[in-house]
PDB file of C-alpha atoms in Angstrom:
ATOM      1  CA  MET A   1     -15.180   3.414  17.567  1.00 49.00           C
ATOM      2  CA  ASN A   2     -14.075   6.358  19.788  1.00 53.00           C
ATOM      3  CA  GLN A   3     -10.885   6.139  20.827  1.00 54.00           C
ATOM      4  CA  ASP A   4      -8.691   9.021  22.648  1.00 63.00           C
ATOM      5  CA  ASN A   5      -5.296  10.327  20.971  1.00 73.00           C
ATOM      6  CA  ALA A   6      -4.800   6.804  19.391  1.00 87.00           C
ATOM      7  CA  ILE A   7      -4.918   6.356  15.438  1.00 90.00           C
ATOM      8  CA  TYR A   8      -7.027   3.427  14.011  1.00 94.00           C
ATOM      9  CA  LEU A   9      -8.151   1.877  11.189  1.00 95.00           C
ATOM     10  CA  VAL A  10     -11.409   2.601   9.207  1.00 95.00           C
ATOM     11  CA  PRO A  11     -12.983   1.420   6.203  1.00 95.00           C
ATOM     12  CA  VAL A  12     -13.154   3.832   3.215  1.00 96.00           C
ATOM     13  CA  SER A  13     -14.610   3.707  -0.085  1.00 95.00           C
ATOM     14  CA  LEU A  14     -12.713   4.716  -3.098  1.00 94.00           C
ATOM     15  CA  ARG A  15     -14.651   7.848  -3.683  1.00 94.00           C
ATOM     16  CA  GLU A  16     -13.423   8.860   0.004  1.00 95.00           C
ATOM     17  CA  ALA A  17      -9.917   7.753  -0.386  1.00 93.00           C
ATOM     18  CA  ASN A  18      -9.662   9.680  -3.814  1.00 93.00           C
ATOM     19  CA  GLU A  19     -11.195  12.965  -1.798  1.00 93.00           C
ATOM     20  CA  PHE A  20      -8.796  12.920   0.892  1.00 93.00           C
ATOM     21  CA  LEU A  21      -5.601  12.279  -1.335  1.00 90.00           C
ATOM     22  CA  GLU A  22      -6.692  14.935  -3.671  1.00 90.00           C
ATOM     23  CA  GLN A  23      -7.045  17.487  -0.757  1.00 91.00           C
ATOM     24  CA  HIS A  24      -3.766  16.641   0.603  1.00 87.00           C
ATOM     25  CA  SER A  25      -1.412  15.513  -2.236  1.00 78.00           C
ATOM     26  CA  ARG A  26      -0.564  18.224  -4.807  1.00 76.00           C
ATOM     27  CA  GLN A  27       0.992  15.380  -7.273  1.00 77.00           C
ATOM     28  CA  TYR A  28      -2.499  13.256  -7.097  1.00 76.00           C
ATOM     29  CA  ARG A  29      -4.189  11.868 -10.088  1.00 82.00           C
ATOM     30  CA  PRO A  30      -7.844  10.211  -9.103  1.00 84.00           C
ATOM     31  CA  MET A  31      -7.804   6.567  -9.345  1.00 84.00           C
ATOM     32  CA  ARG A  32     -10.677   4.900 -11.543  1.00 87.00           C
ATOM     33  CA  GLY A  33     -10.868   1.576  -9.946  1.00 87.00           C
ATOM     34  CA  CYS A  34      -9.266  -0.577  -7.151  1.00 91.00           C
ATOM     35  CA  ILE A  35      -9.317  -3.819  -5.415  1.00 93.00           C
ATOM     36  CA  PHE A  36      -9.717  -2.126  -2.006  1.00 95.00           C
ATOM     37  CA  SER A  37      -8.885   0.738  -0.197  1.00 96.00           C
ATOM     38  CA  VAL A  38      -8.235   1.309   3.601  1.00 96.00           C
ATOM     39  CA  GLY A  39      -8.022   4.371   5.733  1.00 96.00           C
ATOM     40  CA  CYS A  40      -6.998   5.547   9.310  1.00 95.00           C
ATOM     41  CA  ALA A  41      -8.557   7.950  11.549  1.00 94.00           C
ATOM     42  CA  LEU A  42      -8.040  10.001  14.692  1.00 91.00           C
ATOM     43  CA  ASP A  43     -10.781  10.994  16.810  1.00 87.00           C
ATOM     44  CA  GLY A  44     -13.086  10.481  14.042  1.00 88.00           C
ATOM     45  CA  LYS A  45     -11.519  12.431  11.190  1.00 92.00           C
ATOM     46  CA  LEU A  46      -9.748  10.859   8.286  1.00 93.00           C
ATOM     47  CA  VAL A  47      -6.008  11.119   8.719  1.00 94.00           C
ATOM     48  CA  GLY A  48      -4.631   8.733   5.942  1.00 94.00           C
ATOM     49  CA  ALA A  49      -6.115   6.198   2.977  1.00 95.00           C
ATOM     50  CA  ALA A  50      -4.067   3.834   0.777  1.00 94.00           C
ATOM     51  CA  ILE A  51      -5.535   2.639  -2.504  1.00 94.00           C
ATOM     52  CA  VAL A  52      -4.521  -1.021  -3.407  1.00 95.00           C
ATOM     53  CA  GLY A  53      -5.031  -1.971  -7.175  1.00 93.00           C
ATOM     54  CA  PHE A  54      -3.813  -4.977  -9.301  1.00 90.00           C
ATOM     55  CA  CYS A  55      -0.065  -5.420  -9.957  1.00 86.00           C
ATOM     56  CA  ARG A  56       0.625  -5.515 -13.667  1.00 81.00           C
ATOM     57  CA  GLU A  57       3.391  -7.672 -13.690  1.00 78.00           C
ATOM     58  CA  ASP A  58       1.664 -10.795 -11.704  1.00 81.00           C
ATOM     59  CA  ALA A  59      -1.874 -11.996 -11.471  1.00 83.00           C
ATOM     60  CA  GLN A  60      -1.123 -13.414  -8.046  1.00 85.00           C
ATOM     61  CA  ALA A  61      -0.183 -10.126  -6.758  1.00 89.00           C
ATOM     62  CA  LEU A  62      -1.509  -6.885  -5.421  1.00 93.00           C
ATOM     63  CA  GLN A  63       0.163  -3.126  -5.791  1.00 92.00           C
ATOM     64  CA  ILE A  64      -0.398  -0.178  -3.466  1.00 92.00           C
ATOM     65  CA  ASP A  65      -0.956   2.383  -6.011  1.00 90.00           C
ATOM     66  CA  ARG A  66      -1.716   5.602  -3.646  1.00 90.00           C
ATOM     67  CA  ILE A  67      -0.888   6.138  -0.328  1.00 90.00           C
ATOM     68  CA  TYR A  68      -0.726   9.465   1.715  1.00 90.00           C
ATOM     69  CA  THR A  69      -1.287  10.051   5.556  1.00 91.00           C
ATOM     70  CA  THR A  70      -1.221  13.141   7.567  1.00 91.00           C
ATOM     71  CA  GLY A  71      -0.717  11.104  10.794  1.00 77.00           C
ATOM     72  CA  GLY A  72       2.925  10.327  10.702  1.00 74.00           C
ATOM     73  CA  ARG A  73       5.042   7.394  10.180  1.00 73.00           C
ATOM     74  CA  ALA A  74       2.899   5.376  12.587  1.00 85.00           C
ATOM     75  CA  ALA A  75      -0.058   5.794  10.327  1.00 91.00           C
ATOM     76  CA  TYR A  76       1.952   4.969   7.537  1.00 90.00           C
ATOM     77  CA  GLY A  77       2.978   1.448   9.048  1.00 90.00           C
ATOM     78  CA  MET A  78      -0.613   1.048   9.863  1.00 92.00           C
ATOM     79  CA  LEU A  79      -1.839   1.505   6.442  1.00 94.00           C
ATOM     80  CA  TYR A  80       1.138  -0.773   4.909  1.00 92.00           C
ATOM     81  CA  GLY A  81       0.316  -3.411   7.344  1.00 93.00           C
ATOM     82  CA  ALA A  82      -3.398  -3.171   7.055  1.00 94.00           C
ATOM     83  CA  ALA A  83      -3.129  -3.595   2.913  1.00 94.00           C
ATOM     84  CA  ALA A  84      -0.918  -6.543   3.477  1.00 93.00           C
ATOM     85  CA  ARG A  85      -3.482  -8.374   5.753  1.00 93.00           C
ATOM     86  CA  ALA A  86      -6.284  -7.511   3.618  1.00 94.00           C
ATOM     87  CA  ALA A  87      -4.608  -8.830   0.335  1.00 93.00           C
ATOM     88  CA  GLN A  88      -3.761 -11.991   2.409  1.00 92.00           C
ATOM     89  CA  ALA A  89      -7.232 -12.495   3.269  1.00 93.00           C
ATOM     90  CA  LEU A  90      -8.239 -12.126  -0.410  1.00 92.00           C
ATOM     91  CA  GLY A  91      -5.945 -14.773  -1.461  1.00 90.00           C
ATOM     92  CA  TYR A  92      -3.023 -13.008  -2.740  1.00 91.00           C
ATOM     93  CA  TRP A  93       0.687 -14.290  -2.880  1.00 89.00           C
ATOM     94  CA  ARG A  94       2.049 -11.070  -2.229  1.00 89.00           C
ATOM     95  CA  ILE A  95       1.669  -6.984  -2.279  1.00 92.00           C
ATOM     96  CA  ILE A  96       4.204  -4.629  -3.834  1.00 91.00           C
ATOM     97  CA  ALA A  97       4.879  -0.918  -2.856  1.00 90.00           C
ATOM     98  CA  PHE A  98       7.152   1.527  -4.797  1.00 88.00           C
ATOM     99  CA  LEU A  99       8.766   4.224  -2.769  1.00 85.00           C
ATOM    100  CA  ARG A 100      11.194   7.204  -3.840  1.00 81.00           C
ATOM    101  CA  SER A 101      14.629   7.007  -2.994  1.00 80.00           C
ATOM    102  CA  ASP A 102      14.544  10.280  -0.948  1.00 79.00           C
ATOM    103  CA  ARG A 103      11.696   8.841   1.174  1.00 81.00           C
ATOM    104  CA  PRO A 104      12.551   6.841   4.721  1.00 81.00           C
ATOM    105  CA  ASP A 105      11.458   3.288   4.278  1.00 84.00           C
ATOM    106  CA  SER A 106      11.160   2.776   8.181  1.00 84.00           C
ATOM    107  CA  ALA A 107       7.255   2.344   7.999  1.00 84.00           C
ATOM    108  CA  LEU A 108       7.484  -0.213   5.419  1.00 85.00           C
ATOM    109  CA  ARG A 109      10.393  -2.121   7.071  1.00 85.00           C
ATOM    110  CA  ALA A 110       8.218  -2.061  10.680  1.00 82.00           C
ATOM    111  CA  ALA A 111       5.343  -3.401   9.040  1.00 83.00           C
ATOM    112  CA  GLY A 112       7.196  -6.427   7.588  1.00 84.00           C
ATOM    113  CA  TRP A 113       8.334  -5.594   4.074  1.00 87.00           C
ATOM    114  CA  ALA A 114      11.399  -6.234   2.638  1.00 87.00           C
ATOM    115  CA  ARG A 115      13.267  -4.644  -0.395  1.00 87.00           C
ATOM    116  CA  ALA A 116      12.825  -6.398  -3.730  1.00 84.00           C
ATOM    117  CA  ASN A 117      15.024  -6.367  -6.762  1.00 73.00           C
ATOM    118  CA  PRO A 118      13.464  -4.649  -9.728  1.00 63.00           C
ATOM    119  CA  VAL A 119      11.698  -6.780 -12.155  1.00 56.00           C
ATOM    120  CA  GLU A 120      14.293  -7.616 -15.199  1.00 55.00           C
ATOM    121  CA  GLY A 121      13.578  -6.093 -18.419  1.00 51.00           C
ATOM    122  CA  SER A 122      11.012  -3.575 -16.598  1.00 56.00           C
ATOM    123  CA  GLY A 123      11.961  -0.027 -17.914  1.00 59.00           C
ATOM    124  CA  THR A 124       8.964   1.468 -16.743  1.00 62.00           C
ATOM    125  CA  ARG A 125       9.836   2.830 -13.328  1.00 58.00           C
ATOM    126  CA  PRO A 126      12.598   5.503 -13.006  1.00 60.00           C
ATOM    127  CA  PRO A 127      15.914   4.345 -11.417  1.00 66.00           C
ATOM    128  CA  ASN A 128      15.135   6.717  -8.202  1.00 72.00           C
ATOM    129  CA  ILE A 129      11.880   4.781  -7.315  1.00 79.00           C
ATOM    130  CA  LEU A 130      12.716   1.452  -5.246  1.00 82.00           C
ATOM    131  CA  ARG A 131      10.535  -1.862  -4.944  1.00 83.00           C
ATOM    132  CA  TYR A 132       9.490  -3.058  -1.682  1.00 85.00           C
ATOM    133  CA  GLU A 133       7.146  -6.310  -1.352  1.00 87.00           C
ATOM    134  CA  ARG A 134       5.876  -8.726   0.847  1.00 86.00           C
ATOM    135  CA  ARG A 135       5.351 -12.045   0.647  1.00 84.00           C
ATOM    136  CA  LEU A 136       1.953 -13.148   2.176  1.00 83.00           C
ATOM    137  CA  MET A 137       1.813 -16.922   1.291  1.00 73.00           C
ATOM    138  CA  ALA A 138       4.258 -19.649   1.098  1.00 65.00           C
ATOM    139  CA  ARG A 139       4.215 -21.938  -1.784  1.00 58.00           C
ATOM    140  CA  ARG A 140       4.215 -25.647  -0.442  1.00 56.00           C
ATOM    141  CA  ARG A 141       4.693 -28.820  -2.641  1.00 57.00           C
ATOM    142  CA  TRP A 142       2.651 -32.063  -1.736  1.00 60.00           C
ATOM    143  CA  LYS A 143       3.591 -35.363  -2.728  1.00 59.00           C
ATOM    144  CA  GLY A 144       0.711 -37.785  -3.393  1.00 56.00           C
TER     145      GLY A 144
END
């Protein structure tokens, strides 16, 4: 797929995503496993990657474990949106991302995410990290 000056989504393996994130993020620790990973490219070169894994709080939710891009905010929004669509296609109810409070959340909001309240009694995250989530499916009650 050859597109000029346009960022587009590409499938990436966990190994490719780990290599990209290791090259570009100095705080990165490689992931051992994931549900799926997705990337974005510009002119055939990988410019962003996201790794999505299990959420520890809920079995029907996924969590974006690692995400980084050199393609700007548009690439972040594209990866957040693609991760949410893929999670929905796999049958998950929601997807969660954690963002430091000093980072802009415009990419998350553009991809349809909303800020969520922290889980009660969960002291595992520092107070300067905000939780965002996107509901993927609505629960419906059926009368028989």
